[in-house]
CSV table of C-alpha atoms in Angstrom, one decimal:
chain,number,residue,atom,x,y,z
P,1120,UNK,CA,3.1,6.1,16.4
P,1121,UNK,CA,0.2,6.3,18.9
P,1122,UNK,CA,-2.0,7.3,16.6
P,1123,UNK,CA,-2.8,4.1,15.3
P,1124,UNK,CA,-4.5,3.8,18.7
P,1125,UNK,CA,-7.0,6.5,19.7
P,1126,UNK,CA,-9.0,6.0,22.4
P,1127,UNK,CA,-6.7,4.0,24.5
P,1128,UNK,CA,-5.7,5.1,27.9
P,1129,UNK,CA,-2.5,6.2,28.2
P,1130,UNK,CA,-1.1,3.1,30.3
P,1131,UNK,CA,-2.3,1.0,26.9
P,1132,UNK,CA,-1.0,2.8,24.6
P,1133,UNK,CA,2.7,3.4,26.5
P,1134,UNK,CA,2.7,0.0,26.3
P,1135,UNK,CA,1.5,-1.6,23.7
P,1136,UNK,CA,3.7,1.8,20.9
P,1137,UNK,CA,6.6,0.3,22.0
P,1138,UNK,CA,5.8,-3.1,21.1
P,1139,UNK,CA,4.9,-2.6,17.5
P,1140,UNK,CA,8.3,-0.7,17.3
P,1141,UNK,CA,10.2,-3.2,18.5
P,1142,UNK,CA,8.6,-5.9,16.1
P,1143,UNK,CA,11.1,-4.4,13.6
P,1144,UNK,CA,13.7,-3.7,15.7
P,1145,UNK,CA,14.1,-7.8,16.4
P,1146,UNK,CA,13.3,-8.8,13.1
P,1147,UNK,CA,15.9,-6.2,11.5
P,1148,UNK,CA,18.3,-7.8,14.0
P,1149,UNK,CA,17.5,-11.4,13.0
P,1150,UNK,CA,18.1,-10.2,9.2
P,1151,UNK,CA,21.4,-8.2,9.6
P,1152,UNK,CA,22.9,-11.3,11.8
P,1153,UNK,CA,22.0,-13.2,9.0
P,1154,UNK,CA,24.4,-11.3,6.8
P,1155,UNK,CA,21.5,-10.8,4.5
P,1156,UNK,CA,22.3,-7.2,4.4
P,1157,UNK,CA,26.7,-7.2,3.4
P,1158,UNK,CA,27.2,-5.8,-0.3
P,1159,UNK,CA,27.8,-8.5,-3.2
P,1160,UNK,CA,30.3,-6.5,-5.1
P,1161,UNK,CA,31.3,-9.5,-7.6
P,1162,UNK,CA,27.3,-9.4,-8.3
P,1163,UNK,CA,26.6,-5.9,-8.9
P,1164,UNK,CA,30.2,-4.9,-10.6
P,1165,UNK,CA,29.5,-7.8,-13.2
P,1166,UNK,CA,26.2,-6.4,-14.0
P,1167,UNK,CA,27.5,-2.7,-14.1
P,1168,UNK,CA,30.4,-3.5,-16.1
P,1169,UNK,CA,27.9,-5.9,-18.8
P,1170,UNK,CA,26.1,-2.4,-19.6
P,1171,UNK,CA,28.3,-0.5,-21.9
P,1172,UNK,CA,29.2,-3.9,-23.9
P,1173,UNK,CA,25.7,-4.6,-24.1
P,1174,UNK,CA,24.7,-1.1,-25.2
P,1175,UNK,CA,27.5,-1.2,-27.8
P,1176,UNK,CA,26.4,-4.6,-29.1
P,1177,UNK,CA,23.3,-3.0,-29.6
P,1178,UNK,CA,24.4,-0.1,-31.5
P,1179,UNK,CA,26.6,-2.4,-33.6
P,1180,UNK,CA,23.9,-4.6,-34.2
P,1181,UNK,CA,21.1,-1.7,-35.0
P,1182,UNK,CA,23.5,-0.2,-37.5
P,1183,UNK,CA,24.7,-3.5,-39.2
P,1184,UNK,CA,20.7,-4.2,-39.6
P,1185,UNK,CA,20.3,-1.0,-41.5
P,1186,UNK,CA,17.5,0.2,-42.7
P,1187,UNK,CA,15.1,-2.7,-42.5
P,1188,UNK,CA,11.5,-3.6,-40.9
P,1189,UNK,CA,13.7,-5.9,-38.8
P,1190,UNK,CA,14.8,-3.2,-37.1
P,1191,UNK,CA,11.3,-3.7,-34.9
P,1192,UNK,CA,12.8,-6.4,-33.2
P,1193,UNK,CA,15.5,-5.0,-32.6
P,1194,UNK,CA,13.7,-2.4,-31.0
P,1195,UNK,CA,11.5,-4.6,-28.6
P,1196,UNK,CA,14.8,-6.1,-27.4
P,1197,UNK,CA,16.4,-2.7,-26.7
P,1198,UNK,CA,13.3,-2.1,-24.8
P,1199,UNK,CA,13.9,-4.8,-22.6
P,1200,UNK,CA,17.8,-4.1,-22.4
P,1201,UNK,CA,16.8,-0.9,-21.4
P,1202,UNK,CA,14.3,-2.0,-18.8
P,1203,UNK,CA,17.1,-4.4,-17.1
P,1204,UNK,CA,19.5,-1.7,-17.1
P,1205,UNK,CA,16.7,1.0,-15.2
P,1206,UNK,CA,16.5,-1.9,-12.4
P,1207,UNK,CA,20.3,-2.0,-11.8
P,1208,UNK,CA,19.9,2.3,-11.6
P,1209,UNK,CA,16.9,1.4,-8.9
P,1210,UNK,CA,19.1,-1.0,-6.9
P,1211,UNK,CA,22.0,1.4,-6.9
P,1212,UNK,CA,19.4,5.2,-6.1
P,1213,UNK,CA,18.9,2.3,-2.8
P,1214,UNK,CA,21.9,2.4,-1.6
P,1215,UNK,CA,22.2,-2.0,-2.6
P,1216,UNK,CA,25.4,-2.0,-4.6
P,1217,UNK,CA,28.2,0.5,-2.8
P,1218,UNK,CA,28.4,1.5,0.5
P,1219,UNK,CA,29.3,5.1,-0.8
P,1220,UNK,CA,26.1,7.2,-0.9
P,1221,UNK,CA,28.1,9.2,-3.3
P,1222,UNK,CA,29.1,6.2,-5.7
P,1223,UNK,CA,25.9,4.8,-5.5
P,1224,UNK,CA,24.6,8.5,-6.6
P,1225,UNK,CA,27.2,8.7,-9.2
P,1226,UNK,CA,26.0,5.2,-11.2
P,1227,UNK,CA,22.3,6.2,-10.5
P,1228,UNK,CA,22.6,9.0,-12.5
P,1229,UNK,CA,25.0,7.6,-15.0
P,1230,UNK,CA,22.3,4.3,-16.0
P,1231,UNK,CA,19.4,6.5,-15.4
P,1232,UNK,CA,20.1,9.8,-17.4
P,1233,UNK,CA,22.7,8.9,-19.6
P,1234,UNK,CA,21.9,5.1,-20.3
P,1235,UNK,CA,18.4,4.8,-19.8
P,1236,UNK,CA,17.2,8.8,-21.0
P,1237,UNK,CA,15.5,9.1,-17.4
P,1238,UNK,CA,15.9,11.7,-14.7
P,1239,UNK,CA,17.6,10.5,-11.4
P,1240,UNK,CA,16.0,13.2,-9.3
P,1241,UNK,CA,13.2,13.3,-10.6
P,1242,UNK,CA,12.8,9.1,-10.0
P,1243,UNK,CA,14.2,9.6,-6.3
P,1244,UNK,CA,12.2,12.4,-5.2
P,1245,UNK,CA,9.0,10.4,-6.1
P,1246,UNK,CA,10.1,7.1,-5.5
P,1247,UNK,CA,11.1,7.7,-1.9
P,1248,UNK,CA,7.4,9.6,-1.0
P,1249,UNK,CA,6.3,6.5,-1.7
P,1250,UNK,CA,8.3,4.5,0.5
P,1251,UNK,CA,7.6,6.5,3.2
P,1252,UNK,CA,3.8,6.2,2.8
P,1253,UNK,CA,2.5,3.4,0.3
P,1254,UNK,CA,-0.7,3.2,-0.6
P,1255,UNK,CA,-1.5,6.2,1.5
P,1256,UNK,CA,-3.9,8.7,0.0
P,1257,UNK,CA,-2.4,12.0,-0.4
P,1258,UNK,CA,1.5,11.2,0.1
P,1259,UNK,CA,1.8,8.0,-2.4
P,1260,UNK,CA,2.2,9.5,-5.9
P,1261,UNK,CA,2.0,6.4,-7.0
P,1262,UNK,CA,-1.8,6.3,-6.5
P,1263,UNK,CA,-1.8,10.0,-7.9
P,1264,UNK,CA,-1.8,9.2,-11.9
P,1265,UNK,CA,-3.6,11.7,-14.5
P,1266,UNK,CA,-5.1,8.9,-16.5
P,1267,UNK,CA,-6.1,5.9,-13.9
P,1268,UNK,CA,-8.3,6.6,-10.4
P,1269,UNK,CA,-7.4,4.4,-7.2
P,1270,UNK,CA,-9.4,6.2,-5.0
P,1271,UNK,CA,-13.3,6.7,-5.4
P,1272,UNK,CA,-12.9,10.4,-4.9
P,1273,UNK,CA,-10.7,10.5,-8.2
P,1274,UNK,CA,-13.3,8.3,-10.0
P,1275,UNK,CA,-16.1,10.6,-9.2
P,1276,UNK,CA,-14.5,13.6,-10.1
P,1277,UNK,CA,-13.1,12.3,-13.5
P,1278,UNK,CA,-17.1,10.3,-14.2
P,1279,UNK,CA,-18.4,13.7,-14.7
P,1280,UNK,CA,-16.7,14.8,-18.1
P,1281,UNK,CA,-17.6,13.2,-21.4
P,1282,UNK,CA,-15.1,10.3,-20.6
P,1283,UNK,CA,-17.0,8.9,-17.7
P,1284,UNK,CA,-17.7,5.3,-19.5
P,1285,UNK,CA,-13.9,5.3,-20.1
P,1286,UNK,CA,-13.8,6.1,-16.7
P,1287,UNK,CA,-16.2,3.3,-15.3
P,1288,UNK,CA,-14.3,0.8,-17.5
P,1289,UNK,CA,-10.7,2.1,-16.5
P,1290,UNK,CA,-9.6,-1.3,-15.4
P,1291,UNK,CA,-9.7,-3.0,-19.3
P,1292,UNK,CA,-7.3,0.2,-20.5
P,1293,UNK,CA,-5.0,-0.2,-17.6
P,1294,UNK,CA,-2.3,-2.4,-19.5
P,1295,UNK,CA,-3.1,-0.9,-23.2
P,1296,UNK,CA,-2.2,2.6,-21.5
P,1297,UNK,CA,1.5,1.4,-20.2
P,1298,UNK,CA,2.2,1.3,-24.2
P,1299,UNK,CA,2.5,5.6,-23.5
P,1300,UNK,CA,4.5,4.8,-19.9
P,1301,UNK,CA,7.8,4.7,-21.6
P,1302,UNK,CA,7.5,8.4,-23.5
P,1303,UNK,CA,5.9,9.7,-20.0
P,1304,UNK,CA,9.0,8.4,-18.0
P,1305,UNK,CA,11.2,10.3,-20.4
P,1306,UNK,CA,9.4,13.2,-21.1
P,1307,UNK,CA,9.0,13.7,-16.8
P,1308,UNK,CA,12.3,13.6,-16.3
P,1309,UNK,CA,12.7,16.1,-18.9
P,1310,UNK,CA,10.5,18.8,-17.7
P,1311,UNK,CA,11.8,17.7,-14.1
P,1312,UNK,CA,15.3,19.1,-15.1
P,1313,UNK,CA,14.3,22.0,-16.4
P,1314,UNK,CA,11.8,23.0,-14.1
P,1315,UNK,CA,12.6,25.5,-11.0
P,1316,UNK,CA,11.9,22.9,-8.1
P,1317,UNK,CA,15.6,22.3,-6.2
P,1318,UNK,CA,17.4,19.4,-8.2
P,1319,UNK,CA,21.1,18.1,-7.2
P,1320,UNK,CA,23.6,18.0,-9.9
P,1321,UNK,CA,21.5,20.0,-12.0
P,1322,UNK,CA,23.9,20.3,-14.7
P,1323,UNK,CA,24.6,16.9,-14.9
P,1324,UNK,CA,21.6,15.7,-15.2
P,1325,UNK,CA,20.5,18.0,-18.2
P,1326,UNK,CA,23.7,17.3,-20.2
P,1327,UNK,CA,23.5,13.9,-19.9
P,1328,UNK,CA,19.3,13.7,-20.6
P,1329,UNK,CA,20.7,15.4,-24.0
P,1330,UNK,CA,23.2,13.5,-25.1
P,1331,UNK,CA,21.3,10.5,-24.6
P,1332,UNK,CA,18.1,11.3,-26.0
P,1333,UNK,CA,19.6,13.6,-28.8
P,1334,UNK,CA,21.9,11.6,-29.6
P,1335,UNK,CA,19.3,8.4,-29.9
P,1336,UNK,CA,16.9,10.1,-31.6
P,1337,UNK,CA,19.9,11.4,-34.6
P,1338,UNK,CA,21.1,7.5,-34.8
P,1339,UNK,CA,17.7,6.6,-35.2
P,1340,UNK,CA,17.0,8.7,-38.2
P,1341,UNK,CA,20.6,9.0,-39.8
P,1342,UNK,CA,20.5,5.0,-39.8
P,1343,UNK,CA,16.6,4.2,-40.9
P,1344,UNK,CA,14.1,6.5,-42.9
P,1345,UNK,CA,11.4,8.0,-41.8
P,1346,UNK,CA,8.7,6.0,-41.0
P,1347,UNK,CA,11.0,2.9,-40.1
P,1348,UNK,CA,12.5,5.3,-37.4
P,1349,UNK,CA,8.6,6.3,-35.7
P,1350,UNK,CA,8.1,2.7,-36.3
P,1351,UNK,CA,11.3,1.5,-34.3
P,1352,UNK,CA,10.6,4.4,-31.8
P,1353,UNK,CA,7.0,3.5,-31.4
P,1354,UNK,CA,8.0,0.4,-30.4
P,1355,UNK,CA,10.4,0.4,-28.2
P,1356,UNK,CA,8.9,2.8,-26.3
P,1357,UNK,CA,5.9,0.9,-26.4
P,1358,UNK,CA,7.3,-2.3,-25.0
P,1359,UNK,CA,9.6,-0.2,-22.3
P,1360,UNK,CA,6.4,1.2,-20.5
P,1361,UNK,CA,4.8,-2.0,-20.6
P,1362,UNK,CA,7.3,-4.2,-19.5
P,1363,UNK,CA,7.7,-1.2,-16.9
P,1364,UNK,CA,4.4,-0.8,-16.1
P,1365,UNK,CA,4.2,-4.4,-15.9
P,1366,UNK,CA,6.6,-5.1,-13.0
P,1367,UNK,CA,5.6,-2.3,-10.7
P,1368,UNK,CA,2.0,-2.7,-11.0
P,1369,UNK,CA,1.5,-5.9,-9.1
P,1370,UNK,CA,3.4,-4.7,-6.2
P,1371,UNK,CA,0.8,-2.1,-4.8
P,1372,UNK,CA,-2.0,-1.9,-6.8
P,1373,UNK,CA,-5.0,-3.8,-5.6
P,1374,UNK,CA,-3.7,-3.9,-2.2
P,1375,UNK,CA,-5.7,-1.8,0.7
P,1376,UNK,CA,-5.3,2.0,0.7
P,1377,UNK,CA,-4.2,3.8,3.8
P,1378,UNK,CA,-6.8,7.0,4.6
P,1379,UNK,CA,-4.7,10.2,4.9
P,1380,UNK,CA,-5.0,10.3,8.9
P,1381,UNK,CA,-4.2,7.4,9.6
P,1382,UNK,CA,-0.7,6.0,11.2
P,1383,UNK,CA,1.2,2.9,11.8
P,1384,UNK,CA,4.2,1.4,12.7
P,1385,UNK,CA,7.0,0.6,10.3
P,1386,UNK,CA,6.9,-3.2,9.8
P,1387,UNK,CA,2.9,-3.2,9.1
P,1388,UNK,CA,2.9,0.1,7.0
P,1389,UNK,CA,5.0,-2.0,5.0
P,1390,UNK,CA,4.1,-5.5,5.0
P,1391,UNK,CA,0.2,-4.8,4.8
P,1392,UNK,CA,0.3,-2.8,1.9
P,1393,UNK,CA,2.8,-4.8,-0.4
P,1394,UNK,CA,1.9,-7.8,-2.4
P,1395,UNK,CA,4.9,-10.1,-3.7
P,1396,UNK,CA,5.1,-12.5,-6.5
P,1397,UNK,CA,5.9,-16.0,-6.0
P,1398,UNK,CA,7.9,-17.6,-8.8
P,1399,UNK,CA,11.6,-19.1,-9.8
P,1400,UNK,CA,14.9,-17.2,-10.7
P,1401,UNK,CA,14.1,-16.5,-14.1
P,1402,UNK,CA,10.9,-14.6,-12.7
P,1403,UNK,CA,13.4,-12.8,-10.2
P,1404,UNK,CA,15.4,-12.0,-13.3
P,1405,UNK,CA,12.7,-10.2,-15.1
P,1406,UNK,CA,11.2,-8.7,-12.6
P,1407,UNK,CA,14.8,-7.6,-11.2
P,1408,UNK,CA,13.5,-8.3,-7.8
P,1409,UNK,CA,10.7,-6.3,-7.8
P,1410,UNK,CA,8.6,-9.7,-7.1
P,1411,UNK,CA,10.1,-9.2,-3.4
P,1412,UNK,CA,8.5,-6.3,-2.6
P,1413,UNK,CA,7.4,-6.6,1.0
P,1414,UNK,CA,11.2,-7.8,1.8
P,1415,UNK,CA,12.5,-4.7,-0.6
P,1416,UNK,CA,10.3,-2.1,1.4
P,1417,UNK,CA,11.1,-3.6,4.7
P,1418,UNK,CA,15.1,-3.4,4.1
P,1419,UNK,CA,15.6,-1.1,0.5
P,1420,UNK,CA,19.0,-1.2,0.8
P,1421,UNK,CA,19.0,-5.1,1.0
P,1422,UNK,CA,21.0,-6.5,-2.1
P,1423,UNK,CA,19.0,-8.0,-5.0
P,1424,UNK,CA,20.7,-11.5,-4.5
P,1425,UNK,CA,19.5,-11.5,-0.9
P,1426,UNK,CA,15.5,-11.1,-1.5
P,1427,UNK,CA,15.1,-14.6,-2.3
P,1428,UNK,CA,16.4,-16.4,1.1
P,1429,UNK,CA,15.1,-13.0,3.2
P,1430,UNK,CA,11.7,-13.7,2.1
P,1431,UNK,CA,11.5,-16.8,4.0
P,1432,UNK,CA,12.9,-15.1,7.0
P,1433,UNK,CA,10.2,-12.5,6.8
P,1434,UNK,CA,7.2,-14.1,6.1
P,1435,UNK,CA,7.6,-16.7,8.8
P,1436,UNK,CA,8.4,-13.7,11.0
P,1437,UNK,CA,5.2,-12.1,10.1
P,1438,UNK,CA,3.2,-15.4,11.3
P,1439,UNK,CA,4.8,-15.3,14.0
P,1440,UNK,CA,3.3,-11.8,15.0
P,1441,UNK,CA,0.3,-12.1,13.2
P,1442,UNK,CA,0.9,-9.8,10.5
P,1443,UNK,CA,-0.6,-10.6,7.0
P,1444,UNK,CA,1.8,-11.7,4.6
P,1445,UNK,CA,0.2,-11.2,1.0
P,1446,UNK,CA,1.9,-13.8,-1.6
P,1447,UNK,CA,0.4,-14.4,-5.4
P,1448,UNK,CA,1.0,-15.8,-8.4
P,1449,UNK,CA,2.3,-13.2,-11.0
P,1450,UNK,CA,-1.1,-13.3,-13.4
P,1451,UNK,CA,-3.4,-13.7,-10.6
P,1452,UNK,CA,-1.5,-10.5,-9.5
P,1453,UNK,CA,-2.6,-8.6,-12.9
P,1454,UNK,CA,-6.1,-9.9,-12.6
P,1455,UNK,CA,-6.5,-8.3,-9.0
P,1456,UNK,CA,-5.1,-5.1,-10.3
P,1457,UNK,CA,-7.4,-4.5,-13.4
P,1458,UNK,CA,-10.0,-5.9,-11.1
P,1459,UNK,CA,-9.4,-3.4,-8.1
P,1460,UNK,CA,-9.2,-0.6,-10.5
P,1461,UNK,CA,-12.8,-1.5,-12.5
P,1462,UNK,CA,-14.5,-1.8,-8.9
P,1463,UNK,CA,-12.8,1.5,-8.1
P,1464,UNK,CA,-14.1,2.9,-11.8
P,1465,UNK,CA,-17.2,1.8,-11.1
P,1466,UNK,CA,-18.2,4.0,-8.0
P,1467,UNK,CA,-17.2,1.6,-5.4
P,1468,UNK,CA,-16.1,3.8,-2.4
P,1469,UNK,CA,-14.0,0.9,0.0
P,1470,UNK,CA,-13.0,-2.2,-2.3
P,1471,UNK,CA,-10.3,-3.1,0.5
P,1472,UNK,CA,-10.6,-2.6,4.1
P,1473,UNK,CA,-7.1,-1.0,5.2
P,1474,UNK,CA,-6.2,-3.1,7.9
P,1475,UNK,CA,-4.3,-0.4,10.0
P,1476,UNK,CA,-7.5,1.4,9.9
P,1477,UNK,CA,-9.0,-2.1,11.0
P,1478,UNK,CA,-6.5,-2.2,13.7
P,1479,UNK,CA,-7.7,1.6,15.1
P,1480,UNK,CA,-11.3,0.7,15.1
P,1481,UNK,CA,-10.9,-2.7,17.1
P,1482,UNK,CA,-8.8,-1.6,19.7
């Protein structure tokens, strides 16, 4: 923690470390007193228990339909179904809906492997790295993506093949890329599975992968011929990565990067490099409270109900210490994503100050 101020005497920094922890130490005890944090059981088992009889209305529904060009739509709705479902698994891998790590373990891999057709472990592992450090080069791999650069170092490297324009223009594919997210986020958690790298519940995990994507992929082509089954595949693949893509995207992307040396405390790692999305309940729906992502980073384990009300707590906490609380509309979000990413494309080296490396250079 004293990193984040180097060349401070030692009185300064003994007392100024214990400040910045204690910023979230009071605000953490302003949220839990405000019961934000208890479990909403009736919420969460309503949702949990909707998921088979929506599934089966599905299949009921796909093979009633037949073997029809209608089928499409039916496929861009399972793609949603499917996308709602993979929140409830991220709200229960975060410890939201039981206060058993183990039942909360047991529905993660459940939704995720056997409902959704993607890996558990392979999600948490990932997921959790970048908790820990978003935004920060070298430990987010969500900044680490094969096809898009956030960092100018990965731009300059990937402008030297024969895809450099690509490369320099990267922001105006971003979006049209998320149509391949869905088949990536299955075929990961595939070769996660299978790899050698230490996986709990091994064996669970690969029989249930199977039997969901075996089995989809037989009911797809028993049911609908040939090139109706791509088709229906295509797109509800398709519209799973974007819708995907297109409600973790505005959280981080655009917002400051954090070098690799450089440290902070808890509440401003967070807060400073999170963006939420201002909008109703219906926007909370879609976005399965991904739109509250500075309150979702500060307390993960925070119910989905509760994101709402603790947002107001937080962000007039965060005036109160002077902490920048970023806020945007939803499109203007997207437009400072593909714009971020162009300028990054385009050779720009430091598009956003990171304001913890601000903080370091002031003091």
């Amino acid at each position: 923690m004293t990193d984040i101020l180097p060349g401070s005497s030692a009185a300064a920094v003994r007392s100024t470390t214990p400040k910045l922890a204690n910023d979230f130490t009071e605000l953490s005890r302003r949220v839990t007193s405000s019961g934000l944090m208890r479990r909403r059981y009736g919420y969460y088992w309503t949702k949990l228990l909707a998921v088979p009889v929506v599934i089966a209305a599905m299949g009921l529904a796909f093979v009633w339909i037949g073997d029809s060009w209608w089928q499409l739509v039916t496929a861009a709705v399972l793609a949603v179904v499917f996308t709602q479902i993979a929140m409830l698994g991220h709200d229960a891998a975060h410890r939201q809906i039981f206060r058993s790590g183990t039942w909360n373990d047991w529905t993660s891999l459940i939704i995720g492997n056997l409902f959704v057709g993607m890996s558990y472990g392979w999600w948490q592992h990932k997921h959790t790295k970048h908790h820990a450090n978003p935004n920060k080069i070298g430990s987010d791999p969500d900044i680490e993506l094969p096809v898009i650069s956030f960092t100018a170092d990965q731009a300059a490297e990937r402008r030297k093949g024969p895809l450099g324009w690509l490369m320099a223009h990267q922001g105006l594919f971003f979006f049209p890329i998320l149509l391949l997210e869905g088949l990536s986020l299955h075929a990961a958690g595939v070769r996660r599975v299978f790899s050698r790298e230490p996986l709990r519940r091994r064996p669970v995990e690969i029989t249930f992968l199977l039997v969901r994507i075996i089995g989809y992929l037989v009911l797809a082509f028993v049911v609908l011929s040939p090139g109706i089954a791509f088709a229906f595949l295509g797109v509800q693949l398709g519209v799973f990565g974007v819708y995907m893509g297109m409600s973790f995207a505005p959280n981080h992307k655009g917002m400051p990067l954090v070098p690799a040396g450089v440290k902070g405390d808890f509440l401003r790692r967070q807060v400073l490099m999170s963006r939420n999305i201002r909008g109703s309940r219906l926007l909370d729906t879609a976005m399965g409270g991904l739109n509250y992502q500075i309150e979702h980073h500060l307390f993960p384990s925070m119910p989905r109900p509760h994101l709402r009300k603790a947002s107001t707590m937080i962000a007039a906490y965060c005036r109160e210490k002077g902490v920048t609380y970023t806020q945007t509309g939803l499109w203007q979000s997207y437009a400072i994503v593909v714009r971020y990413i162009n300028r990054v494309g385009l050779g720009e080296r430091d598009p956003f100050e990171c304001p913890l490396l601000q903080q370091r250079q002031a003091v």
